[in-house]
CSV table of N, CA and C in Angstrom, one decimal:
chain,number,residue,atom,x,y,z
A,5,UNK,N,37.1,-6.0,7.8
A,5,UNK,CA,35.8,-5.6,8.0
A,5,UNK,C,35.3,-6.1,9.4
A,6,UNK,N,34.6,-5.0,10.1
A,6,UNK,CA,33.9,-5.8,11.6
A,6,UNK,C,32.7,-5.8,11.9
A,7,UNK,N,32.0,-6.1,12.6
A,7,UNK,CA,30.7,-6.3,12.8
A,7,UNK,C,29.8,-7.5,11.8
A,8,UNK,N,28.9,-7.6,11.7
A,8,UNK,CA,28.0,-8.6,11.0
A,8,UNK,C,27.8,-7.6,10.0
A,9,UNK,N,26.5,-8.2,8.8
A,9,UNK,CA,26.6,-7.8,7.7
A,9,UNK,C,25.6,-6.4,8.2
A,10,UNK,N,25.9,-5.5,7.1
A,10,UNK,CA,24.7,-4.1,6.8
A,10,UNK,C,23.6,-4.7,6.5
A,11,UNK,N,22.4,-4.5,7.0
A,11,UNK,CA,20.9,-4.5,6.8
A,11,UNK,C,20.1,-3.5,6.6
A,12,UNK,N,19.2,-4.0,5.3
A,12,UNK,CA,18.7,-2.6,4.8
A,12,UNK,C,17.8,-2.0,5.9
A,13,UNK,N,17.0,-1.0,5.6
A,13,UNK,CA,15.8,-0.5,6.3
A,13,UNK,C,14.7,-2.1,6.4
A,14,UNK,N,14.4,-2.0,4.8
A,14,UNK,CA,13.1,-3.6,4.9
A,14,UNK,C,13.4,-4.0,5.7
A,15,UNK,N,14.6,-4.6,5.6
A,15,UNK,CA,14.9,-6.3,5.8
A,15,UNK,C,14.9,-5.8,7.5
A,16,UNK,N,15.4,-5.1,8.1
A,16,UNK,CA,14.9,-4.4,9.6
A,16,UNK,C,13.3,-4.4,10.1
A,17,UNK,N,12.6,-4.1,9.0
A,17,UNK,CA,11.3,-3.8,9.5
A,17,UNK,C,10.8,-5.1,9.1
A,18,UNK,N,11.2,-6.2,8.2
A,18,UNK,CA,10.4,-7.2,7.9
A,18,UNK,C,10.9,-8.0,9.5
A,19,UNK,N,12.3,-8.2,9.6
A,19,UNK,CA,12.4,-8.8,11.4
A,19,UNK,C,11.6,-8.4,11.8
A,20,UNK,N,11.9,-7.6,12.6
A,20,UNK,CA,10.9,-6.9,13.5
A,20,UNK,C,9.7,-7.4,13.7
A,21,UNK,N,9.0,-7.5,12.0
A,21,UNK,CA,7.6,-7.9,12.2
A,21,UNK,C,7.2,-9.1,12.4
A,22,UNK,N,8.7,-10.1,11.6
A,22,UNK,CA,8.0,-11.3,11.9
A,22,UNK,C,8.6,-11.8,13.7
A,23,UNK,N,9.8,-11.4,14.7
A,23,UNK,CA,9.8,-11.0,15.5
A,23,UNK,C,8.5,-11.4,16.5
A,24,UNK,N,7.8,-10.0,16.1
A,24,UNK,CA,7.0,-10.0,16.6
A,24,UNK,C,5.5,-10.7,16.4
A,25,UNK,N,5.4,-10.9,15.0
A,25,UNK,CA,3.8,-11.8,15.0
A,25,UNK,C,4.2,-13.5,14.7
A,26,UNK,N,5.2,-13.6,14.8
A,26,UNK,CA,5.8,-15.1,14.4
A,26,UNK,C,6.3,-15.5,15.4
A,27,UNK,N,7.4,-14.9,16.3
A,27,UNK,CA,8.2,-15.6,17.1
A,27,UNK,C,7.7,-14.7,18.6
A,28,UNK,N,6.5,-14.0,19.0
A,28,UNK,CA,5.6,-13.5,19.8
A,28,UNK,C,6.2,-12.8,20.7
A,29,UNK,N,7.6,-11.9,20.2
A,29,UNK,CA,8.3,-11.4,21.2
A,29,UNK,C,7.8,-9.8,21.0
A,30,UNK,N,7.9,-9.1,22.2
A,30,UNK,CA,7.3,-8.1,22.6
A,30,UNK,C,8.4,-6.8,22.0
A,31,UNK,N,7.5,-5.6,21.4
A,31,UNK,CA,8.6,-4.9,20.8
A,31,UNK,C,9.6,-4.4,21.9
A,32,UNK,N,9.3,-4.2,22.8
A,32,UNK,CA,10.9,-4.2,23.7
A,32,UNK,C,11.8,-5.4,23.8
A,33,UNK,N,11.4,-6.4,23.7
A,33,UNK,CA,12.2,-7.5,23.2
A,33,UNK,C,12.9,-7.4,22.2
A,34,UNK,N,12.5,-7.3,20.8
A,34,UNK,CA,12.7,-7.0,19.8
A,34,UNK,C,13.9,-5.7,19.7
A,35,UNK,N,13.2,-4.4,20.8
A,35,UNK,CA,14.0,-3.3,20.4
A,35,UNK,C,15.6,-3.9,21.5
A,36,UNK,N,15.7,-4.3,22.2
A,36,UNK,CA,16.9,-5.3,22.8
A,36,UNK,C,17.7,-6.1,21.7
A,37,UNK,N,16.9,-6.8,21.2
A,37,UNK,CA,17.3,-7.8,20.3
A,37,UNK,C,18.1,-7.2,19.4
A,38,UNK,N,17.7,-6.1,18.7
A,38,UNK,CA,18.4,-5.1,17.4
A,38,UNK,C,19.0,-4.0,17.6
A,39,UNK,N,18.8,-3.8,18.9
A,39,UNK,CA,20.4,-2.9,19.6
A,39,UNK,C,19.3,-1.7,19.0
A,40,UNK,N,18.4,-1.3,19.3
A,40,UNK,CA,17.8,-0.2,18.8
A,40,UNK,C,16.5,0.4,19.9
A,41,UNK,N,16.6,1.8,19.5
A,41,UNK,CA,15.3,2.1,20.4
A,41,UNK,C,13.7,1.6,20.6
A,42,UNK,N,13.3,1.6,21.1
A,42,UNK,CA,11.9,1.2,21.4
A,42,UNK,C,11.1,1.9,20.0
A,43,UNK,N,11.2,3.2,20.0
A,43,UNK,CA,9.9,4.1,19.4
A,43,UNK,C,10.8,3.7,18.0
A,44,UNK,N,12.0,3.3,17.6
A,44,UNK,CA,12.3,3.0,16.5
A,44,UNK,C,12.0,2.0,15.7
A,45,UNK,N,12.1,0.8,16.8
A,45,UNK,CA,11.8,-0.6,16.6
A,45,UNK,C,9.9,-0.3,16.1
A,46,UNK,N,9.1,0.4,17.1
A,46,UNK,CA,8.0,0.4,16.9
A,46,UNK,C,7.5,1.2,15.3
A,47,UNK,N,8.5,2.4,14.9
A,47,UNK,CA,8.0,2.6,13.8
A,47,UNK,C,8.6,1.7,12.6
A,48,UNK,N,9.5,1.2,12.6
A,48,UNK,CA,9.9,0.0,11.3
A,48,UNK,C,8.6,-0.9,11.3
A,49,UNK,N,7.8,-1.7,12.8
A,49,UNK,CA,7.1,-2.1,12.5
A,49,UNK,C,5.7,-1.5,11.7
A,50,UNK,N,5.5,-0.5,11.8
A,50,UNK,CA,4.4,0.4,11.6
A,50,UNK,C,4.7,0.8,10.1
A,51,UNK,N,5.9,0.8,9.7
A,51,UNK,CA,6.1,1.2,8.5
A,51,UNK,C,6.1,-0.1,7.7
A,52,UNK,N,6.5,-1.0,8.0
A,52,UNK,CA,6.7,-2.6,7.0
A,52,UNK,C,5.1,-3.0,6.9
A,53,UNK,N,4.0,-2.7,8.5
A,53,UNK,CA,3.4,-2.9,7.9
A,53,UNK,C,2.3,-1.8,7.2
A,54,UNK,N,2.4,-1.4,6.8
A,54,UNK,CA,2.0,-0.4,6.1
A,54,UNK,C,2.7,-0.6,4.7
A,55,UNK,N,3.6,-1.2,4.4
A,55,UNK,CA,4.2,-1.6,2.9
A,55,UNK,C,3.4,-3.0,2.7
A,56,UNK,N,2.8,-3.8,3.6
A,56,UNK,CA,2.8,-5.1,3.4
A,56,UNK,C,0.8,-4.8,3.2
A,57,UNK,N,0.6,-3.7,3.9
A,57,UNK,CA,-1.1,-3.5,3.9
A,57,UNK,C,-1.4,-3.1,2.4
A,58,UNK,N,-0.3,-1.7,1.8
A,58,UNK,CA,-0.5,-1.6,0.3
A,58,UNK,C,-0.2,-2.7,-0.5
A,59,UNK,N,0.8,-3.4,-0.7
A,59,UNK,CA,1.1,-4.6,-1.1
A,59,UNK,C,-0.5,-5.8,-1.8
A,60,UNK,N,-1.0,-5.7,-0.4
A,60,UNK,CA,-2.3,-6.4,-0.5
A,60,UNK,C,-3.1,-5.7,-1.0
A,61,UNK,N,-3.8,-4.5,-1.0
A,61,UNK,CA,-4.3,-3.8,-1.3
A,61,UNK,C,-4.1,-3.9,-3.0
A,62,UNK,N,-3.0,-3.8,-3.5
A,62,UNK,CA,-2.8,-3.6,-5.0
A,62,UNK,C,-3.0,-5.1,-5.6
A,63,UNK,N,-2.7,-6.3,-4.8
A,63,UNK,CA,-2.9,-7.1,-5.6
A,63,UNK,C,-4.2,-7.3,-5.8
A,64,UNK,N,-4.8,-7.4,-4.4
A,64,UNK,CA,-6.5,-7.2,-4.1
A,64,UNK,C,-7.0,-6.5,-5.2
A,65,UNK,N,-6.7,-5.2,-5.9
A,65,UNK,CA,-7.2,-4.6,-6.8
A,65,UNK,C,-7.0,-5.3,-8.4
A,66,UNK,N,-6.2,-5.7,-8.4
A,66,UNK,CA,-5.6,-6.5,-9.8
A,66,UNK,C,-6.2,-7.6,-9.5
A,67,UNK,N,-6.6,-8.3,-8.7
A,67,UNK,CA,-7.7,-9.6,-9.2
A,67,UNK,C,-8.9,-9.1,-8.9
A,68,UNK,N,-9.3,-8.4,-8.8
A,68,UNK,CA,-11.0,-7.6,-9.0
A,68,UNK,C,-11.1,-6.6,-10.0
């Protein structure tokens, strides 16, 4: 077997995000970092958080 392990879609877009709001690196940094395009790197983030905005949203609704 070669290369490092498969990574799902999430687990791509959860890097990415923390990447970027945790370790303050710029999505072209980021899109370097993961061997991936810019507008790519930028939609995983856009999409994780957009799983992470509903996420809140539903729990937000179950305690009100």
């Amino acid at each position: 077997m070669r290369g490092g392990p498969v990574l799902r879609a999430e687990d791509l877009h959860k890097m990415a995000w923390h990447m970027h709001y945790d370790e303050g690196m710029s999505w072209e940094q980021i899109a370097a970092e993961l061997e991936e395009p810019l507008a790519a790197v930028e939609r995983m983030a856009a999409a994780y958080e957009h799983l992470t905005d509903t996420v809140a949203a539903d729990a937000q609704h179950v305690l009100f």
